[in-house]
PDB file of C-alpha atoms (C1' of nucleotides) in Angstrom:
ATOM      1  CA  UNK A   1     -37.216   7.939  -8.538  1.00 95.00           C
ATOM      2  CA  UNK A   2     -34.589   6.907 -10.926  1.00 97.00           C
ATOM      3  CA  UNK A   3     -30.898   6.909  -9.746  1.00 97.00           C
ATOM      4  CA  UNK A   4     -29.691   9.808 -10.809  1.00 97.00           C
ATOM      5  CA  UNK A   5     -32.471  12.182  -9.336  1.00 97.00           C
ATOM      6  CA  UNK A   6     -31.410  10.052  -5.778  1.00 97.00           C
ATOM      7  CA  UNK A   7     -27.562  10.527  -6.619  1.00 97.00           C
ATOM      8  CA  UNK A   8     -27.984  14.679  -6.994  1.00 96.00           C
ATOM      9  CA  UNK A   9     -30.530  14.990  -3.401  1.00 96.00           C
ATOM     10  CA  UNK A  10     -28.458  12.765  -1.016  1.00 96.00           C
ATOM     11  CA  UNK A  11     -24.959  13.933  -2.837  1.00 95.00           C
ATOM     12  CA  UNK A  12     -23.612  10.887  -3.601  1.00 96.00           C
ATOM     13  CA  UNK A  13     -22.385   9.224  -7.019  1.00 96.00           C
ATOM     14  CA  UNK A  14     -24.234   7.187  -8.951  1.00 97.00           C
ATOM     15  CA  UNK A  15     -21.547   4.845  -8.869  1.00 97.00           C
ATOM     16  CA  UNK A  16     -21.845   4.904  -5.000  1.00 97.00           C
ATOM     17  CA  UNK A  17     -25.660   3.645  -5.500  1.00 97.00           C
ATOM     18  CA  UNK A  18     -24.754   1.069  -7.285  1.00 97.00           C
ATOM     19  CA  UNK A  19     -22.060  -0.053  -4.815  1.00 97.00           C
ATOM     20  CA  UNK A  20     -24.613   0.252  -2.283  1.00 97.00           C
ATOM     21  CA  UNK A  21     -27.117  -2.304  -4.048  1.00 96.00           C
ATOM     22  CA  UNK A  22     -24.201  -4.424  -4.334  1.00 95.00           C
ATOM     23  CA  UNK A  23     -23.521  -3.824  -0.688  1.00 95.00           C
ATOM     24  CA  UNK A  24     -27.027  -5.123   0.015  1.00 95.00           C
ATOM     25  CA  UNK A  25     -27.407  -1.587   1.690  1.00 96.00           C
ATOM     26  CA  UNK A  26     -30.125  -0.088  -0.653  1.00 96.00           C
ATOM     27  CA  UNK A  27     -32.636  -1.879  -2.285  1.00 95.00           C
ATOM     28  CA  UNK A  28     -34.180  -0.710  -5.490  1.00 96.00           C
ATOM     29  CA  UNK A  29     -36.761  -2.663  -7.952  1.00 96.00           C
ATOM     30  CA  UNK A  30     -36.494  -2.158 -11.603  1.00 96.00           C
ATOM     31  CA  UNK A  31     -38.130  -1.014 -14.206  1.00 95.00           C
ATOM     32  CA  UNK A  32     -39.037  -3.863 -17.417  1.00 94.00           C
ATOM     33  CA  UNK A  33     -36.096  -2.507 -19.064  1.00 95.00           C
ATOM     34  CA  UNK A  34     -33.893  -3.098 -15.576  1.00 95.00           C
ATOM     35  CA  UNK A  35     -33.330   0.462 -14.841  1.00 97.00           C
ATOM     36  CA  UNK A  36     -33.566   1.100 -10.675  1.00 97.00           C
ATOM     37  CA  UNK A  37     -36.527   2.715  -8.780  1.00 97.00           C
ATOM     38  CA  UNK A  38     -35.942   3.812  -5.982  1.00 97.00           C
ATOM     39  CA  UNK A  39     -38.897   4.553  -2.957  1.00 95.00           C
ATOM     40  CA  UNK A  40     -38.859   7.893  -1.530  1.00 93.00           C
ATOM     41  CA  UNK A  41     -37.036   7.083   1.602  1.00 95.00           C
ATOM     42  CA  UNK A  42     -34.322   6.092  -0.274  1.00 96.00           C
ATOM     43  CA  UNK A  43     -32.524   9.528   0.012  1.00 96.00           C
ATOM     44  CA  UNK A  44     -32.479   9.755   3.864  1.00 95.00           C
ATOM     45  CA  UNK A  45     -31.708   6.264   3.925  1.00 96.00           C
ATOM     46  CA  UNK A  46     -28.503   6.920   1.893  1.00 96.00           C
ATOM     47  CA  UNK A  47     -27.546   9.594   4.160  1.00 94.00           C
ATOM     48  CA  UNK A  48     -27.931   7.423   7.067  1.00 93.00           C
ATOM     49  CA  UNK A  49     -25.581   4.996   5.203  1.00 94.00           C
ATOM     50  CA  UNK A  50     -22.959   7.980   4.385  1.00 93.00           C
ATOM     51  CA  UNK A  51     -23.051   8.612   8.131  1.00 90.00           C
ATOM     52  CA  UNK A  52     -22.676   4.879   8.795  1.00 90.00           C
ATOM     53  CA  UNK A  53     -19.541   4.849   7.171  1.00 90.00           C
ATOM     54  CA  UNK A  54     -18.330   8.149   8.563  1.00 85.00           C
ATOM     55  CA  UNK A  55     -18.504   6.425  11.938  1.00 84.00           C
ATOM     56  CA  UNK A  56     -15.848   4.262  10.376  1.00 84.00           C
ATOM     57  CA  UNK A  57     -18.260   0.941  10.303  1.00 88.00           C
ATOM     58  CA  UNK A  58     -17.432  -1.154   7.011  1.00 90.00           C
ATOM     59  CA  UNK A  59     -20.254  -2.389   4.906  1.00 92.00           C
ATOM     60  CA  UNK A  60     -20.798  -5.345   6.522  1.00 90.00           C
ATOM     61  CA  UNK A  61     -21.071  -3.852   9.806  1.00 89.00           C
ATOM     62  CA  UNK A  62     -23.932  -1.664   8.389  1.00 92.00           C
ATOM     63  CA  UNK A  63     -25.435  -3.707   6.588  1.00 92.00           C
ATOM     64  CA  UNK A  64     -26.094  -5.625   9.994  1.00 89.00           C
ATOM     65  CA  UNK A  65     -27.188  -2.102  11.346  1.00 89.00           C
ATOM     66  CA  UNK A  66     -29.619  -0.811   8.893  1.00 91.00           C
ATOM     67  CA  UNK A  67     -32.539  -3.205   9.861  1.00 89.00           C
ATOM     68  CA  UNK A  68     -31.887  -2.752  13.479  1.00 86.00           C
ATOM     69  CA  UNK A  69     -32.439   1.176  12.974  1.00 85.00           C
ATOM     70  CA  UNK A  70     -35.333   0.677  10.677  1.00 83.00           C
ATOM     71  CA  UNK A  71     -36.937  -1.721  13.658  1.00 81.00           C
ATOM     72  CA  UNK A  72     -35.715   0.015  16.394  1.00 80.00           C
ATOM     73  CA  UNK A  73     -34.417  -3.505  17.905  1.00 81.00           C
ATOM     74  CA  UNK A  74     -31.620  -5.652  17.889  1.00 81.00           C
ATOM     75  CA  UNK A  75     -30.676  -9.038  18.364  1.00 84.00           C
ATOM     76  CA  UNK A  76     -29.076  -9.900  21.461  1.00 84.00           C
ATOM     77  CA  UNK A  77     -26.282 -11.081  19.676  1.00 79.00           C
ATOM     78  CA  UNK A  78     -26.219  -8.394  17.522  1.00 83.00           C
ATOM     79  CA  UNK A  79     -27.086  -5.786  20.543  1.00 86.00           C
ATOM     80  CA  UNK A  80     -23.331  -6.767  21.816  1.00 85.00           C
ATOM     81  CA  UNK A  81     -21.685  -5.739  18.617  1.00 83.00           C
ATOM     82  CA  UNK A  82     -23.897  -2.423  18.689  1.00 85.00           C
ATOM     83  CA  UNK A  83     -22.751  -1.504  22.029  1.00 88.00           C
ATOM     84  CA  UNK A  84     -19.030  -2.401  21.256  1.00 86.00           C
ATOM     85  CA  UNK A  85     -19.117  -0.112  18.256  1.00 87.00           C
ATOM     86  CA  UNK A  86     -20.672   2.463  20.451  1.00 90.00           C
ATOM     87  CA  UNK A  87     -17.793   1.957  22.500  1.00 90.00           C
ATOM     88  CA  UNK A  88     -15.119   2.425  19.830  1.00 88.00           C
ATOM     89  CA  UNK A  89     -17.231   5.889  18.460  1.00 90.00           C
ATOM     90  CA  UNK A  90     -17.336   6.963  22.047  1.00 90.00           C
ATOM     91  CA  UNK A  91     -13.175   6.495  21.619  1.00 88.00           C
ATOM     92  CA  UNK A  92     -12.880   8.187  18.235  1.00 88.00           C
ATOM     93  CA  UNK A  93     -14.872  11.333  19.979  1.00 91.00           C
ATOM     94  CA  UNK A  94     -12.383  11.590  22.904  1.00 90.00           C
ATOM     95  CA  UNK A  95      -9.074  11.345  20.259  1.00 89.00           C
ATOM     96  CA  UNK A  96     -11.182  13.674  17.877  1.00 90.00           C
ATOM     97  CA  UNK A  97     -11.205  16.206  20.731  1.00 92.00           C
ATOM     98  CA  UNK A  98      -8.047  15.768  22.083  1.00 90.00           C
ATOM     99  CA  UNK A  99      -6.544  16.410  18.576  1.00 89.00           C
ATOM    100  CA  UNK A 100      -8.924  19.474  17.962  1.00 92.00           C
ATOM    101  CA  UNK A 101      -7.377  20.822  21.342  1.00 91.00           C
ATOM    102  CA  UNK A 102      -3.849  20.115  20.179  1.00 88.00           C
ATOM    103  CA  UNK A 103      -4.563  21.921  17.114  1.00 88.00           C
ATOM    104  CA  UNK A 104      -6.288  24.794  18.922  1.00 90.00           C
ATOM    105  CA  UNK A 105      -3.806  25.460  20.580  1.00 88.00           C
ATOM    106  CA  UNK A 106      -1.015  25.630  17.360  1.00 87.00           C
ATOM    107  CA  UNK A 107      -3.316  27.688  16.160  1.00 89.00           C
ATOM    108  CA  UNK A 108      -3.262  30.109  19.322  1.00 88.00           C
ATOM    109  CA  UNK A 109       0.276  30.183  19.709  1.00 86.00           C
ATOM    110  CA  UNK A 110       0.787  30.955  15.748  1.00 86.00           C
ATOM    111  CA  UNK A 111      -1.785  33.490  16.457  1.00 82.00           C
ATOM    112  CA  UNK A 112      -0.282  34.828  19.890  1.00 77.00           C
ATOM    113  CA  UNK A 113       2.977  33.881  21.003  1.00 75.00           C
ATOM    114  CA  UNK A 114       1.306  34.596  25.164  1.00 75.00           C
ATOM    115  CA  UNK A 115      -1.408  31.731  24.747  1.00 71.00           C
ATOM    116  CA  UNK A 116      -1.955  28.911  26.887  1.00 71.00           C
ATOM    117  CA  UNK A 117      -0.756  25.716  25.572  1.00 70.00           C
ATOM    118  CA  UNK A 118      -1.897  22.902  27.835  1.00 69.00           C
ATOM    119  CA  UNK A 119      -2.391  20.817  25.471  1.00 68.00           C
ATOM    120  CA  UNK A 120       0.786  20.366  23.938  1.00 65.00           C
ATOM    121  CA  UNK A 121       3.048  17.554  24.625  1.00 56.00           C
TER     122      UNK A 121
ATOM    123  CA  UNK B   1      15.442   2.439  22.187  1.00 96.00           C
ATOM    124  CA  UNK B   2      15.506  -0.386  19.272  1.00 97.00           C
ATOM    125  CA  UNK B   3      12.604  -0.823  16.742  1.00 98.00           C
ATOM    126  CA  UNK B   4      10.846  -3.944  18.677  1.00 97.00           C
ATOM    127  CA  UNK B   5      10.547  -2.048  21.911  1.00 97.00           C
ATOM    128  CA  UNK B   6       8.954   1.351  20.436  1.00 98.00           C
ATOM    129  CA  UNK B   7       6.401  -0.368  18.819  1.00 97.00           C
ATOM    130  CA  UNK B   8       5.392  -2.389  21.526  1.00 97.00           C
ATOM    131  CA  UNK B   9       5.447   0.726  23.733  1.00 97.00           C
ATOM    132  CA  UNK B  10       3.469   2.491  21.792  1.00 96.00           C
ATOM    133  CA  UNK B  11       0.923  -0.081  20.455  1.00 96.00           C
ATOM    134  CA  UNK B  12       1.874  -0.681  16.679  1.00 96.00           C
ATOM    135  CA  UNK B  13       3.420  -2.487  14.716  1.00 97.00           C
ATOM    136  CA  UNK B  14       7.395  -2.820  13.345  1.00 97.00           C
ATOM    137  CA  UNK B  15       6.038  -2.401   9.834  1.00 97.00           C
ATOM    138  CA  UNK B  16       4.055   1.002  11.072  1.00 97.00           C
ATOM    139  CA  UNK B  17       7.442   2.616  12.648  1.00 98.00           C
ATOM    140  CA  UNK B  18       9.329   1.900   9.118  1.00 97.00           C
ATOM    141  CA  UNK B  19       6.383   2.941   7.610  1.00 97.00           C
ATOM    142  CA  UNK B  20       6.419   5.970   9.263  1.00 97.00           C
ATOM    143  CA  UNK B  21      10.035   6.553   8.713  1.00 97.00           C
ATOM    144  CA  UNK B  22       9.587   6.047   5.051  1.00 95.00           C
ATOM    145  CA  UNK B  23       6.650   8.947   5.000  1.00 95.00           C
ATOM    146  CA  UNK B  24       8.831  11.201   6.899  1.00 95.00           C
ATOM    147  CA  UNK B  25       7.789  11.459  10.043  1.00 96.00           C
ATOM    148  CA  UNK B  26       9.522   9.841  12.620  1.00 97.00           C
ATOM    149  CA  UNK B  27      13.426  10.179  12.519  1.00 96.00           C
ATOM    150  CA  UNK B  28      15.456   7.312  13.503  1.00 97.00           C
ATOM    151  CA  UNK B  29      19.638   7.697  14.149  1.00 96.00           C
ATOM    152  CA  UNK B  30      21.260   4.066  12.789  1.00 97.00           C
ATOM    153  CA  UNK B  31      24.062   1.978  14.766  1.00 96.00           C
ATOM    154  CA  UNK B  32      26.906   0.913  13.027  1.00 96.00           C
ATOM    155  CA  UNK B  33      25.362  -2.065  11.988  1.00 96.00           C
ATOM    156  CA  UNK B  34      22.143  -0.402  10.515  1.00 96.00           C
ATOM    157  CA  UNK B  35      19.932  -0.738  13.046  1.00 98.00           C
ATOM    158  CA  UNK B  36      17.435   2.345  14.176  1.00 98.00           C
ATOM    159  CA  UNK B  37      18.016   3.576  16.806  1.00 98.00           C
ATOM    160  CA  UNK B  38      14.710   5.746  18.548  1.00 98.00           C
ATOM    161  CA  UNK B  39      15.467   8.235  21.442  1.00 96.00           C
ATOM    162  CA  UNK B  40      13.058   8.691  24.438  1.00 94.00           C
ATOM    163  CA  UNK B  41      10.767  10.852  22.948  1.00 95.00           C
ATOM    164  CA  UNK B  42       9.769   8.606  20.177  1.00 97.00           C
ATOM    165  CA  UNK B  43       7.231   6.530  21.809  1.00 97.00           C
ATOM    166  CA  UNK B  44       4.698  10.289  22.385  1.00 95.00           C
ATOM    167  CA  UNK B  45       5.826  11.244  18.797  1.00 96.00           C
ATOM    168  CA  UNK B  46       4.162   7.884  17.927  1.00 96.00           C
ATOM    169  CA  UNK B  47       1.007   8.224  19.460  1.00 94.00           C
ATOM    170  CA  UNK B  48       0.563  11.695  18.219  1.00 93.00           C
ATOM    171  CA  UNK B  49       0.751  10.065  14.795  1.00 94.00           C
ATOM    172  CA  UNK B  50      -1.660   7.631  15.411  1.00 93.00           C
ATOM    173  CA  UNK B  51      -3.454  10.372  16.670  1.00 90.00           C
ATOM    174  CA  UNK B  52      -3.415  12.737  13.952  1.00 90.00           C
ATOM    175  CA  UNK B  53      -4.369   9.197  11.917  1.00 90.00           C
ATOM    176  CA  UNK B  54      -7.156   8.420  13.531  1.00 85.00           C
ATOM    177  CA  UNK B  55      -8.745  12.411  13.107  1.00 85.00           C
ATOM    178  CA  UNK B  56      -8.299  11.693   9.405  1.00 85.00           C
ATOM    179  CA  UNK B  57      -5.246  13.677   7.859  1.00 89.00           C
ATOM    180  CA  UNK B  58      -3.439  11.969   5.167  1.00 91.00           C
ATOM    181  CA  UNK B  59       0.513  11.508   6.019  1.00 93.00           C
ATOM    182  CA  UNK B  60       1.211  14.319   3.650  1.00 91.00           C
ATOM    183  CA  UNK B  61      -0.550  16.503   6.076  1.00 90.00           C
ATOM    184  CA  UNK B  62       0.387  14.714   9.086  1.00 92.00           C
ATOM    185  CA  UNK B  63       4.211  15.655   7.388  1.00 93.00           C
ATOM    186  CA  UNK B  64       3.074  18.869   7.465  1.00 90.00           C
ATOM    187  CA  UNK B  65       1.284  19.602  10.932  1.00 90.00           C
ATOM    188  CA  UNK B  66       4.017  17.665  13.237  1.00 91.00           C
ATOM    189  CA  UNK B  67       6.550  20.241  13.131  1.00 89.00           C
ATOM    190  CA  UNK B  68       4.251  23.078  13.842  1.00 87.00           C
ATOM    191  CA  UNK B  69       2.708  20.772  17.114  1.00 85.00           C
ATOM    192  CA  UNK B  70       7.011  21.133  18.180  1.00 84.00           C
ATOM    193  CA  UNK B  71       7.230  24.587  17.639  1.00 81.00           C
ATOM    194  CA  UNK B  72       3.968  25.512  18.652  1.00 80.00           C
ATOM    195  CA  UNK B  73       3.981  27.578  15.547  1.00 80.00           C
ATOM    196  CA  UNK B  74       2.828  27.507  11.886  1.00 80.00           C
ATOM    197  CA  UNK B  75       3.481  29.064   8.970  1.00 83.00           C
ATOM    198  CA  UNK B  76       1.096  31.278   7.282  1.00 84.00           C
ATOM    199  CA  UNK B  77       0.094  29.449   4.475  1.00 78.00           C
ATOM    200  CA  UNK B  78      -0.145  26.204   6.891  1.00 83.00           C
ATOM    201  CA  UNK B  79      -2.366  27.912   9.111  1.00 86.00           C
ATOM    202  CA  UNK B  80      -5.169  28.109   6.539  1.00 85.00           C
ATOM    203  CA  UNK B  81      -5.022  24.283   6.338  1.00 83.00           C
ATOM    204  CA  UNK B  82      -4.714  23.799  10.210  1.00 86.00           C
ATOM    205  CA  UNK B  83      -8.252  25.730  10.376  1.00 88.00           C
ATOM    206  CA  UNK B  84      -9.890  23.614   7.351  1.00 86.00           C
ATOM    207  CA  UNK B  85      -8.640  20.672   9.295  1.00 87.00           C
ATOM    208  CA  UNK B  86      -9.935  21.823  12.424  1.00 90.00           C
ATOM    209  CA  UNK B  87     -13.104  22.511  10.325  1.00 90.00           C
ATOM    210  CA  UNK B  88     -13.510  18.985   9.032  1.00 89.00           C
ATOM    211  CA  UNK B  89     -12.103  16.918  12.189  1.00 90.00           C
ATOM    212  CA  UNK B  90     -15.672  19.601  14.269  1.00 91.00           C
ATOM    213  CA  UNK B  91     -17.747  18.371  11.650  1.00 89.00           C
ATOM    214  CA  UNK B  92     -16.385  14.616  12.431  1.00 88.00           C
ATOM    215  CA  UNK B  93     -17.449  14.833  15.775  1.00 91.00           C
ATOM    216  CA  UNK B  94     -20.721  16.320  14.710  1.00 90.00           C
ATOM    217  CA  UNK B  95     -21.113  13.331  12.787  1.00 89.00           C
ATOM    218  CA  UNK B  96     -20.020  10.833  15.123  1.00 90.00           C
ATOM    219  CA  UNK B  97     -22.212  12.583  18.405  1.00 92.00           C
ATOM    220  CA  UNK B  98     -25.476  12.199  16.170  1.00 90.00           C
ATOM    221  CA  UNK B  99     -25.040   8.182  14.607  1.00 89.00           C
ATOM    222  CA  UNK B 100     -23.893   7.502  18.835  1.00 91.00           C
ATOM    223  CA  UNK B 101     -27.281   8.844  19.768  1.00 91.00           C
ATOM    224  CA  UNK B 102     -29.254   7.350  17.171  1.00 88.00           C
ATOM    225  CA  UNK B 103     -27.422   3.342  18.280  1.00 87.00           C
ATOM    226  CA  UNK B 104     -27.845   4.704  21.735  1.00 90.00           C
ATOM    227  CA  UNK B 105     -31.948   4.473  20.933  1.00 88.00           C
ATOM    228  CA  UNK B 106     -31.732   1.407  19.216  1.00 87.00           C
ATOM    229  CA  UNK B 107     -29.904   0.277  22.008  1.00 89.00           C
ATOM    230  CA  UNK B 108     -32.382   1.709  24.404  1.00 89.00           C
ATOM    231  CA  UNK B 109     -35.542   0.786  22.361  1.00 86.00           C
ATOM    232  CA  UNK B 110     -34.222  -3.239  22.210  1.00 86.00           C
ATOM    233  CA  UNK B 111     -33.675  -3.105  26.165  1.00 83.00           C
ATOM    234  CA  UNK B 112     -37.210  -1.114  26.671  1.00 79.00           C
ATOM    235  CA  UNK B 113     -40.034  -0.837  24.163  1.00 78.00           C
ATOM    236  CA  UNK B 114     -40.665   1.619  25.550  1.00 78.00           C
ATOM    237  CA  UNK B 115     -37.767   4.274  25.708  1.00 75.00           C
ATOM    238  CA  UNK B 116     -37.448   7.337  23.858  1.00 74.00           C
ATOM    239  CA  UNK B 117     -36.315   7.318  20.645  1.00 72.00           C
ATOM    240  CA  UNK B 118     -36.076  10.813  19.394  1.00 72.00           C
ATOM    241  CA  UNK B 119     -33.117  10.318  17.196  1.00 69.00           C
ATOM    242  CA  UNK B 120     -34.595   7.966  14.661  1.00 65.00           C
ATOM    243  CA  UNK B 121     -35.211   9.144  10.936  1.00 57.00           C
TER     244      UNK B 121
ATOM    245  C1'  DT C   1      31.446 -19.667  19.616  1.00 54.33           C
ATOM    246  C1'  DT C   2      27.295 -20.373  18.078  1.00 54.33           C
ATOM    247  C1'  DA C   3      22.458 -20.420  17.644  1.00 54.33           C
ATOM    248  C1'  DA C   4      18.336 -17.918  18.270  1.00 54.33           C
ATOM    249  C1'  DA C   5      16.125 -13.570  18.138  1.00 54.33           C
ATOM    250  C1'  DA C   6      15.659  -9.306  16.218  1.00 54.33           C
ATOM    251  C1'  DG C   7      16.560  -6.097  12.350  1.00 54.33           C
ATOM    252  C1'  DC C   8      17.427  -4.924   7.590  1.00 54.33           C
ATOM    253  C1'  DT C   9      15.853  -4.034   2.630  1.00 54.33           C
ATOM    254  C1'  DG C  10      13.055  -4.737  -1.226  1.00 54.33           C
ATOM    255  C1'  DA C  11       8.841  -5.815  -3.184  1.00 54.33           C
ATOM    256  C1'  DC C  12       4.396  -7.658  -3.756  1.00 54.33           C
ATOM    257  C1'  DG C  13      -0.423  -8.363  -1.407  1.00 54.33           C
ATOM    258  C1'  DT C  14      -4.660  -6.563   0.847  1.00 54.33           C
ATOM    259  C1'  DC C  15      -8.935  -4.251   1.672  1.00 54.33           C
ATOM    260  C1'  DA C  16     -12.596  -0.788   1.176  1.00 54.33           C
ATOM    261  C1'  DG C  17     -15.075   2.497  -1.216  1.00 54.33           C
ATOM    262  C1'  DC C  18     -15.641   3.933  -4.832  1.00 54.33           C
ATOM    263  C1'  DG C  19     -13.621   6.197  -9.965  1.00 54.33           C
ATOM    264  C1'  DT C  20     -13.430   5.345 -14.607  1.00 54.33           C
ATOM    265  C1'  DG C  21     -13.718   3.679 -19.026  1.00 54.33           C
ATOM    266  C1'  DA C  22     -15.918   0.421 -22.619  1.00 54.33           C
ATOM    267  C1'  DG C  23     -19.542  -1.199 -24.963  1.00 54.33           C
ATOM    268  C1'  DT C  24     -24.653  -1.819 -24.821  1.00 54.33           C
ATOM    269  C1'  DT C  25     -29.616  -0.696 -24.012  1.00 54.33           C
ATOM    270  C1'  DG C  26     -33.918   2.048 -22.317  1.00 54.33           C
ATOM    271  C1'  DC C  27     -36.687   5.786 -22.782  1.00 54.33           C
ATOM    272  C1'  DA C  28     -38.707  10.407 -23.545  1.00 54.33           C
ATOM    273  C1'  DA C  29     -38.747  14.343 -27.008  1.00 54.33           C
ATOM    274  C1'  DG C  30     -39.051  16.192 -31.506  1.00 54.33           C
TER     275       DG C  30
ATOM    276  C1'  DC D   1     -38.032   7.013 -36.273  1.00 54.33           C
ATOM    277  C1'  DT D   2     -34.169   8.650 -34.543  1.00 54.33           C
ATOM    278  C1'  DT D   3     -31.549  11.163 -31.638  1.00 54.33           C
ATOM    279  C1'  DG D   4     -29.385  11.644 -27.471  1.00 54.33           C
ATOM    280  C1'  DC D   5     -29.152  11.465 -22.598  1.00 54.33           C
ATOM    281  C1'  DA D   6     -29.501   8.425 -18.855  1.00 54.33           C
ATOM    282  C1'  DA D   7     -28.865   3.765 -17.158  1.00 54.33           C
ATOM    283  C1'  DC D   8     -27.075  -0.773 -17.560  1.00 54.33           C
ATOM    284  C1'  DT D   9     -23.284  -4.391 -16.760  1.00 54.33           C
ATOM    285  C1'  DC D  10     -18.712  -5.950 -16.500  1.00 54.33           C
ATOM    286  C1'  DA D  11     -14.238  -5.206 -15.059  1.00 54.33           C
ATOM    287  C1'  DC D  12      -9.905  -3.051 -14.147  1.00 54.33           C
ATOM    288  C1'  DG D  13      -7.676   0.997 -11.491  1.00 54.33           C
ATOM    289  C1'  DC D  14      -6.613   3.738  -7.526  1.00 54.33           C
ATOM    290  C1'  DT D  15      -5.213   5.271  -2.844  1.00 54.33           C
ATOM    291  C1'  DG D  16      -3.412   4.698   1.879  1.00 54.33           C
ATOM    292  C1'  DA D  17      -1.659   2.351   5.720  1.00 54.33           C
ATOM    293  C1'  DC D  18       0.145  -1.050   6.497  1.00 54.33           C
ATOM    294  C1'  DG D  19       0.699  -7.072   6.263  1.00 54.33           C
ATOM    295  C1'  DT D  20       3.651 -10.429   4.749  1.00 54.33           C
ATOM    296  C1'  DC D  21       7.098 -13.283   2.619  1.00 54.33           C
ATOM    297  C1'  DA D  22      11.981 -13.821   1.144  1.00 54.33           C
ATOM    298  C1'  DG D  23      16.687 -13.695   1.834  1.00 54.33           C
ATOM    299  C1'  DC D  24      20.329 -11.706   4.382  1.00 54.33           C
ATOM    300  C1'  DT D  25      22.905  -9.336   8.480  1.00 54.33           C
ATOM    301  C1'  DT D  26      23.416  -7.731  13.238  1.00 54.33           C
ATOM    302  C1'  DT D  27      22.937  -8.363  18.087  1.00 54.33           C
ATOM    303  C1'  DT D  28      22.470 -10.896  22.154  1.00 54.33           C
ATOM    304  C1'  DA D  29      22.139 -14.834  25.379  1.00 54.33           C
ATOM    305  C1'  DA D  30      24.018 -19.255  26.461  1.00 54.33           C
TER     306       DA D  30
END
DNA sequence: TTAAAAGCTGACGTCAGCGTGAGTTGCAAG
DNA sequence: CTTGCAACTCACGCTGACGTCAGCTTTTAA
């Protein structure tokens, strides 16, 4: 597959591709005239990266992830950083759904002046 | 309350509260000298921002959402954008639930070989 | 009274994840 | 062959939430 095709199914930029490469997140061989080819897996792997991210991990957090997921193994060293960064999404959950509450419950009292509010304040 | 003690109360930085100030969102009374001057409440206030920070919203929405989380109360208009940010911080979690299960199995799979591993690719 | 600590206001620096040209080349279609 | 889109490589720009340094003033402890 060529780069755009890849950009379009996993709804990224092309730009964001190339970043990726540069990243050392997505390998792609070229073509003679040094255009990219990328391997079928390519697009689920970019999602995984795009989900990566959305976890809040920086590049080179992910980049020390990828081959972990693709082997299903760590490093022990490595396997410590994992499980603090499982810690830290575990705390972005609870403070995501603490502020979804807090919102809910705006939302309710805009809604009906009567509702419970136990999470405000 | 001066400037120093807030933020160390509340876990950020002097630079964050001025910050803050700056963006609109946390009021500050001045001594004669020109020093801010925070009241009780200021420390909460705080952590709600840091809250509403870490679910994503920019500080123009932040701006936006903290009076409504006093009242307990939105506008009409604003409670369109309280839903589509309720919307996006559900999807976040989404997000965030599914990349912790798939480290939780690389996790698992470099303890035991042998564990289950149903949320990889 | 005086020195240290804490605050003040600019204003520039940083870092990540791309966006956005500019200028050049590859490649498939007519 | 040539046209025209897609890709290529620099390389600078942008945004947001602060960090940080400079130079000066206020407050507080001795």
């Amino acid at each position: 597959m060529r780069i755009g095709e890849v950009a379009e199914k996993a709804g990224v930029s092309v730009r964001a591709l190339r970043y990726y490469e540069e990243q050392e997140l997505l390998q792609a061989c070229r073509s003679s005239g040094g255009h990219r080819q990328y391997c079928e897996t390519a697009v689920s792997r970019v999602r995984l990266i795009q989900q990566l991210y959305a976890a809040g991990l920086p590049s080179r957090v992910v980049r020390q992830v990828l081959p972990c997921v693709d082997a299903g193994e760590a490093h022990p060293a490595l396997l410590g950083q994992l499980e603090a960064e499982r810690v830290r999404i575990d705390e972005r959950i609870t403070e995501l759904l603490a502020v979804r509450d807090r919102l809910d419950d705006v939302i309710a009292l805009t809604r009906d002046p009567n509702a419970d509010c136990s999470h405000l304040e």
